[in-house]
PDB file of C-alpha atoms in Angstrom:
ATOM      1  CA  SER A   1     147.879   2.465 -75.143  1.00 35.00           C
ATOM      2  CA  LEU A   2     148.351   6.106 -73.432  1.00 42.00           C
ATOM      3  CA  GLY A   3     151.307   8.074 -72.155  1.00 49.00           C
ATOM      4  CA  GLY A   4     154.526   9.540 -73.052  1.00 53.00           C
ATOM      5  CA  VAL A   5     156.795   6.245 -73.075  1.00 50.00           C
ATOM      6  CA  THR A   6     157.538   5.267 -76.850  1.00 55.00           C
ATOM      7  CA  TYR A   7     155.093   2.741 -77.060  1.00 65.00           C
ATOM      8  CA  GLY A   8     152.627   4.137 -74.479  1.00 72.00           C
ATOM      9  CA  VAL A   9     151.461   2.605 -71.049  1.00 80.00           C
ATOM     10  CA  THR A  10     147.957   1.808 -70.077  1.00 84.00           C
ATOM     11  CA  ASN A  11     146.504   2.980 -67.121  1.00 89.00           C
ATOM     12  CA  LEU A  12     146.452  -0.605 -65.605  1.00 92.00           C
ATOM     13  CA  GLU A  13     150.314  -0.785 -66.178  1.00 92.00           C
ATOM     14  CA  LEU A  14     150.791   2.482 -64.586  1.00 92.00           C
ATOM     15  CA  ASN A  15     148.598   1.850 -61.630  1.00 95.00           C
ATOM     16  CA  ALA A  16     150.371  -1.493 -61.088  1.00 96.00           C
ATOM     17  CA  ALA A  17     153.713   0.242 -60.851  1.00 96.00           C
ATOM     18  CA  TYR A  18     152.504   2.911 -58.363  1.00 97.00           C
ATOM     19  CA  ALA A  19     150.699  -0.066 -56.267  1.00 97.00           C
ATOM     20  CA  ALA A  20     154.306  -1.719 -56.260  1.00 98.00           C
ATOM     21  CA  ILE A  21     155.654   1.431 -54.359  1.00 98.00           C
ATOM     22  CA  ALA A  22     152.663   1.349 -52.213  1.00 97.00           C
ATOM     23  CA  ASN A  23     153.164  -2.366 -51.536  1.00 97.00           C
ATOM     24  CA  GLU A  24     156.676  -1.814 -49.952  1.00 97.00           C
ATOM     25  CA  GLY A  25     158.281  -2.373 -53.427  1.00 98.00           C
ATOM     26  CA  ARG A  26     156.353  -5.567 -53.982  1.00 98.00           C
ATOM     27  CA  TYR A  27     154.770  -5.728 -57.603  1.00 97.00           C
ATOM     28  CA  ILE A  28     151.780  -7.842 -57.824  1.00 96.00           C
ATOM     29  CA  GLU A  29     150.275  -8.758 -61.329  1.00 95.00           C
ATOM     30  CA  PRO A  30     146.941  -7.257 -61.571  1.00 93.00           C
ATOM     31  CA  VAL A  31     144.036  -9.713 -62.162  1.00 90.00           C
ATOM     32  CA  LEU A  32     140.813  -9.036 -63.729  1.00 89.00           C
ATOM     33  CA  TYR A  33     139.313 -12.298 -62.197  1.00 89.00           C
ATOM     34  CA  THR A  34     140.193 -14.744 -59.637  1.00 91.00           C
ATOM     35  CA  GLN A  35     138.236 -17.727 -60.628  1.00 92.00           C
ATOM     36  CA  PHE A  36     135.805 -18.946 -63.328  1.00 93.00           C
ATOM     37  CA  VAL A  37     133.663 -21.947 -62.080  1.00 95.00           C
ATOM     38  CA  ASP A  38     131.243 -24.270 -64.155  1.00 95.00           C
ATOM     39  CA  ALA A  39     127.550 -24.930 -63.688  1.00 96.00           C
ATOM     40  CA  ASN A  40     128.804 -27.691 -60.793  1.00 96.00           C
ATOM     41  CA  GLY A  41     131.169 -25.481 -58.861  1.00 94.00           C
ATOM     42  CA  GLU A  42     134.058 -26.897 -60.638  1.00 95.00           C
ATOM     43  CA  VAL A  43     137.034 -24.538 -61.331  1.00 95.00           C
ATOM     44  CA  ILE A  44     137.659 -23.860 -64.675  1.00 94.00           C
ATOM     45  CA  LEU A  45     140.248 -20.980 -64.506  1.00 92.00           C
ATOM     46  CA  ASP A  46     142.026 -19.892 -61.585  1.00 93.00           C
ATOM     47  CA  ASN A  47     143.984 -16.802 -60.979  1.00 90.00           C
ATOM     48  CA  THR A  48     143.970 -16.364 -57.209  1.00 91.00           C
ATOM     49  CA  THR A  49     147.720 -16.482 -57.036  1.00 92.00           C
ATOM     50  CA  PRO A  50     149.041 -13.777 -59.245  1.00 92.00           C
ATOM     51  CA  TYR A  51     152.637 -13.501 -60.253  1.00 95.00           C
ATOM     52  CA  SER A  52     154.623 -11.114 -57.902  1.00 96.00           C
ATOM     53  CA  ALA A  53     157.973 -10.097 -57.190  1.00 98.00           C
ATOM     54  CA  GLN A  54     160.053  -7.674 -55.097  1.00 98.00           C
ATOM     55  CA  VAL A  55     161.146  -4.845 -57.552  1.00 98.00           C
ATOM     56  CA  LEU A  56     162.363  -2.191 -55.017  1.00 97.00           C
ATOM     57  CA  ARG A  57     163.667  -2.338 -51.628  1.00 98.00           C
ATOM     58  CA  PRO A  58     161.309  -1.453 -48.980  1.00 98.00           C
ATOM     59  CA  THR A  59     163.253   1.767 -47.854  1.00 98.00           C
ATOM     60  CA  THR A  60     163.314   2.782 -51.520  1.00 98.00           C
ATOM     61  CA  ALA A  61     159.455   2.470 -51.951  1.00 98.00           C
ATOM     62  CA  PHE A  62     159.216   4.317 -48.509  1.00 98.00           C
ATOM     63  CA  LEU A  63     161.393   7.126 -49.381  1.00 98.00           C
ATOM     64  CA  LEU A  64     159.633   7.247 -52.774  1.00 97.00           C
ATOM     65  CA  THR A  65     156.240   7.459 -50.852  1.00 98.00           C
ATOM     66  CA  ASN A  66     157.572  10.171 -48.777  1.00 97.00           C
ATOM     67  CA  ALA A  67     158.656  12.518 -51.614  1.00 96.00           C
ATOM     68  CA  MET A  68     155.080  11.767 -53.193  1.00 97.00           C
ATOM     69  CA  MET A  69     153.308  12.743 -49.997  1.00 97.00           C
ATOM     70  CA  ASP A  70     154.800  16.204 -50.525  1.00 96.00           C
ATOM     71  CA  VAL A  71     153.286  16.339 -54.269  1.00 96.00           C
ATOM     72  CA  VAL A  72     149.780  15.891 -52.660  1.00 97.00           C
ATOM     73  CA  ASN A  73     150.427  17.817 -49.380  1.00 96.00           C
ATOM     74  CA  ILE A  74     151.723  20.800 -50.943  1.00 96.00           C
ATOM     75  CA  GLY A  75     152.606  20.420 -54.545  1.00 96.00           C
ATOM     76  CA  THR A  76     150.996  19.779 -57.720  1.00 95.00           C
ATOM     77  CA  GLY A  77     148.550  17.095 -56.389  1.00 96.00           C
ATOM     78  CA  THR A  78     146.769  19.172 -53.618  1.00 96.00           C
ATOM     79  CA  LYS A  79     143.402  19.003 -55.222  1.00 97.00           C
ATOM     80  CA  ALA A  80     143.551  15.152 -54.886  1.00 97.00           C
ATOM     81  CA  LYS A  81     143.892  15.426 -50.971  1.00 97.00           C
ATOM     82  CA  PHE A  82     141.192  14.607 -48.538  1.00 96.00           C
ATOM     83  CA  ASP A  83     141.065  14.523 -45.019  1.00 94.00           C
ATOM     84  CA  ASN A  84     142.340  11.729 -42.596  1.00 92.00           C
ATOM     85  CA  MET A  85     144.275   9.711 -44.451  1.00 96.00           C
ATOM     86  CA  ALA A  86     147.755   9.455 -45.709  1.00 97.00           C
ATOM     87  CA  ILE A  87     148.159   9.895 -49.514  1.00 98.00           C
ATOM     88  CA  ALA A  88     150.931   9.878 -52.098  1.00 98.00           C
ATOM     89  CA  GLY A  89     150.993  10.525 -55.666  1.00 97.00           C
ATOM     90  CA  LYS A  90     152.136  12.043 -58.702  1.00 96.00           C
ATOM     91  CA  THR A  91     150.839  14.424 -61.373  1.00 95.00           C
ATOM     92  CA  GLY A  92     151.813  14.300 -64.846  1.00 91.00           C
ATOM     93  CA  THR A  93     151.083  16.248 -67.929  1.00 88.00           C
ATOM     94  CA  THR A  94     151.953  15.623 -71.563  1.00 85.00           C
ATOM     95  CA  SER A  95     153.138  18.393 -74.027  1.00 82.00           C
ATOM     96  CA  LYS A  96     150.505  20.785 -75.303  1.00 89.00           C
ATOM     97  CA  ASN A  97     148.419  19.838 -72.358  1.00 91.00           C
ATOM     98  CA  ASN A  98     146.840  16.852 -74.299  1.00 88.00           C
ATOM     99  CA  ASP A  99     146.916  14.415 -71.442  1.00 88.00           C
ATOM    100  CA  PHE A 100     146.724  14.677 -67.687  1.00 92.00           C
ATOM    101  CA  TRP A 101     147.274  12.101 -65.169  1.00 92.00           C
ATOM    102  CA  PHE A 102     147.471  11.442 -61.378  1.00 96.00           C
ATOM    103  CA  ALA A 103     148.450   8.272 -59.891  1.00 96.00           C
ATOM    104  CA  GLY A 104     148.083   8.021 -56.331  1.00 97.00           C
ATOM    105  CA  TYR A 105     147.674   5.704 -53.186  1.00 98.00           C
ATOM    106  CA  THR A 106     146.883   5.362 -49.706  1.00 98.00           C
ATOM    107  CA  PRO A 107     147.819   2.654 -47.449  1.00 98.00           C
ATOM    108  CA  TYR A 108     144.839   0.884 -48.684  1.00 98.00           C
ATOM    109  CA  TYR A 109     144.107   1.544 -52.382  1.00 97.00           C
ATOM    110  CA  THR A 110     146.205   2.680 -55.503  1.00 97.00           C
ATOM    111  CA  CYS A 111     144.157   4.485 -58.229  1.00 97.00           C
ATOM    112  CA  THR A 112     145.211   6.109 -61.476  1.00 96.00           C
ATOM    113  CA  ILE A 113     143.271   8.684 -63.624  1.00 95.00           C
ATOM    114  CA  TRP A 114     143.738   9.938 -67.151  1.00 91.00           C
ATOM    115  CA  ALA A 115     142.128  12.856 -68.462  1.00 90.00           C
ATOM    116  CA  GLY A 116     142.320  13.643 -72.341  1.00 89.00           C
ATOM    117  CA  TYR A 117     140.566  13.476 -75.671  1.00 87.00           C
ATOM    118  CA  ASP A 118     141.084  10.635 -78.115  1.00 84.00           C
ATOM    119  CA  ASN A 119     141.680  13.251 -80.854  1.00 87.00           C
ATOM    120  CA  ASN A 120     144.566  14.957 -78.683  1.00 85.00           C
ATOM    121  CA  VAL A 121     142.735  18.061 -78.096  1.00 89.00           C
ATOM    122  CA  SER A 122     144.393  20.521 -75.815  1.00 91.00           C
ATOM    123  CA  MET A 123     142.924  21.198 -72.379  1.00 92.00           C
ATOM    124  CA  ASN A 124     143.584  24.461 -71.210  1.00 90.00           C
ATOM    125  CA  THR A 125     140.815  25.747 -68.703  1.00 91.00           C
ATOM    126  CA  SER A 126     141.467  25.195 -64.998  1.00 89.00           C
ATOM    127  CA  GLU A 127     138.532  22.881 -64.958  1.00 91.00           C
ATOM    128  CA  GLU A 128     140.186  20.591 -67.718  1.00 89.00           C
ATOM    129  CA  LYS A 129     143.738  20.909 -66.067  1.00 91.00           C
ATOM    130  CA  ASN A 130     142.415  19.759 -62.635  1.00 93.00           C
ATOM    131  CA  PHE A 131     139.584  17.089 -63.504  1.00 93.00           C
ATOM    132  CA  HIS A 132     141.762  14.195 -63.034  1.00 95.00           C
ATOM    133  CA  LYS A 133     142.681  15.059 -59.502  1.00 97.00           C
ATOM    134  CA  THR A 134     139.211  15.965 -58.522  1.00 96.00           C
ATOM    135  CA  MET A 135     137.838  12.735 -59.542  1.00 97.00           C
ATOM    136  CA  TRP A 136     140.675  10.854 -58.139  1.00 98.00           C
ATOM    137  CA  ARG A 137     139.644  12.673 -54.794  1.00 98.00           C
ATOM    138  CA  LYS A 138     136.034  11.833 -55.315  1.00 97.00           C
ATOM    139  CA  VAL A 139     136.485   8.438 -55.890  1.00 97.00           C
ATOM    140  CA  MET A 140     139.056   7.701 -53.355  1.00 98.00           C
ATOM    141  CA  GLU A 141     137.326   9.702 -50.588  1.00 97.00           C
ATOM    142  CA  GLU A 142     134.177   7.443 -51.172  1.00 97.00           C
ATOM    143  CA  ILE A 143     135.790   4.209 -50.945  1.00 97.00           C
ATOM    144  CA  HIS A 144     137.898   5.430 -47.871  1.00 98.00           C
ATOM    145  CA  LYS A 145     134.973   6.928 -45.877  1.00 96.00           C
ATOM    146  CA  ASP A 146     134.478   3.873 -43.477  1.00 96.00           C
ATOM    147  CA  LEU A 147     138.162   3.153 -43.075  1.00 98.00           C
ATOM    148  CA  PRO A 148     140.196   4.267 -40.177  1.00 97.00           C
ATOM    149  CA  MET A 149     143.198   6.745 -40.634  1.00 97.00           C
ATOM    150  CA  LYS A 150     146.157   5.035 -41.458  1.00 96.00           C
ATOM    151  CA  ASN A 151     149.684   5.982 -42.187  1.00 96.00           C
ATOM    152  CA  PHE A 152     152.325   4.490 -44.238  1.00 97.00           C
ATOM    153  CA  SER A 153     154.444   2.084 -42.628  1.00 95.00           C
ATOM    154  CA  ILE A 154     158.225   2.886 -42.114  1.00 96.00           C
ATOM    155  CA  PRO A 155     160.574  -0.371 -42.780  1.00 97.00           C
ATOM    156  CA  ASN A 156     163.680  -1.137 -41.036  1.00 97.00           C
ATOM    157  CA  GLY A 157     166.468   0.641 -42.246  1.00 97.00           C
ATOM    158  CA  ILE A 158     164.921   4.032 -42.642  1.00 98.00           C
ATOM    159  CA  LYS A 159     166.846   6.787 -40.449  1.00 96.00           C
ATOM    160  CA  THR A 160     165.269   9.952 -39.144  1.00 95.00           C
ATOM    161  CA  VAL A 161     167.642  13.208 -38.917  1.00 95.00           C
ATOM    162  CA  THR A 162     166.772  16.665 -38.249  1.00 95.00           C
ATOM    163  CA  ILE A 163     168.177  18.996 -40.782  1.00 95.00           C
ATOM    164  CA  CYS A 164     168.342  22.876 -41.339  1.00 94.00           C
ATOM    165  CA  THR A 165     165.849  23.782 -44.210  1.00 92.00           C
ATOM    166  CA  LYS A 166     168.304  26.489 -45.120  1.00 89.00           C
ATOM    167  CA  SER A 167     171.224  24.630 -45.972  1.00 90.00           C
ATOM    168  CA  GLY A 168     169.833  20.955 -46.002  1.00 90.00           C
ATOM    169  CA  LYS A 169     172.483  20.180 -43.729  1.00 93.00           C
ATOM    170  CA  LEU A 170     172.810  19.062 -39.937  1.00 94.00           C
ATOM    171  CA  PRO A 171     171.628  22.238 -38.086  1.00 93.00           C
ATOM    172  CA  VAL A 172     174.044  24.445 -36.407  1.00 90.00           C
ATOM    173  CA  GLU A 173     173.066  26.031 -32.788  1.00 87.00           C
ATOM    174  CA  GLY A 174     171.674  29.430 -32.997  1.00 87.00           C
ATOM    175  CA  LEU A 175     171.496  29.660 -37.007  1.00 87.00           C
ATOM    176  CA  CYS A 176     168.811  27.300 -37.816  1.00 88.00           C
ATOM    177  CA  ASN A 177     166.515  27.367 -34.469  1.00 83.00           C
ATOM    178  CA  ASP A 178     163.675  28.430 -36.594  1.00 88.00           C
ATOM    179  CA  THR A 179     164.187  26.259 -39.768  1.00 91.00           C
ATOM    180  CA  LEU A 180     164.360  22.769 -38.727  1.00 94.00           C
ATOM    181  CA  ARG A 181     162.827  19.809 -40.137  1.00 91.00           C
ATOM    182  CA  VAL A 182     162.969  16.093 -39.657  1.00 92.00           C
ATOM    183  CA  GLU A 183     163.967  14.091 -42.960  1.00 93.00           C
ATOM    184  CA  TYR A 184     164.073  10.467 -43.688  1.00 95.00           C
ATOM    185  CA  PHE A 185     167.226   8.572 -45.221  1.00 94.00           C
TER     186      PHE A 185
END
C-alpha cells in the first residue's frame, strides 16, 4: 500500500474518497467488474449494484470542491489544468520527495495519480516533481475531449456572499470597491 497514513492507502481507496466528494458526498464502492456470465449467458457473479452511502452532506462536498478548484486554478495543481472543464483536485508530497500524488476530478470523472519509486528514491528535478500532474492532465484531457463543458452543481443550502478580500468580511462602501469577491457558505 502507498501513502502517508499509518498503514498506507491504495490509489483505488484514495480515488474512491475523492470520487465521493465529486459525487455530492455519496461514496460508491469501486468495482472492478459488473458481471460474470457463463457460456450459456447465465449470471455467475453480479456486482452491478455496489455498496453506496452518503458520507458527507452535499453542501460540505461542494465547499470542499470549491476550495480544491483553487488548487487547480491558482495553487499547486495548475499543471493539471486543461481548458473547457471545471476541475478540482489536491496535490500531495511525502517527506524527502519520495511520493507525489494528484487526486482530482471533473463533473464527469475522478482520477488519482501516484508517482514515485518502490525503493523510496527522492525525486528532486522539476520533471520528477510535476510528472504526476502532467500525466493526470494528459489522461483526463483525452477522455474529456468530446464531452461538453460542465460545472459542478451547487446544492441547495449554499449561500453566496460578496466579501472584501482585504478583511474577509462584508465590504465597507468606499474601502473595498476594488477588492470584492464572491464566496460560498
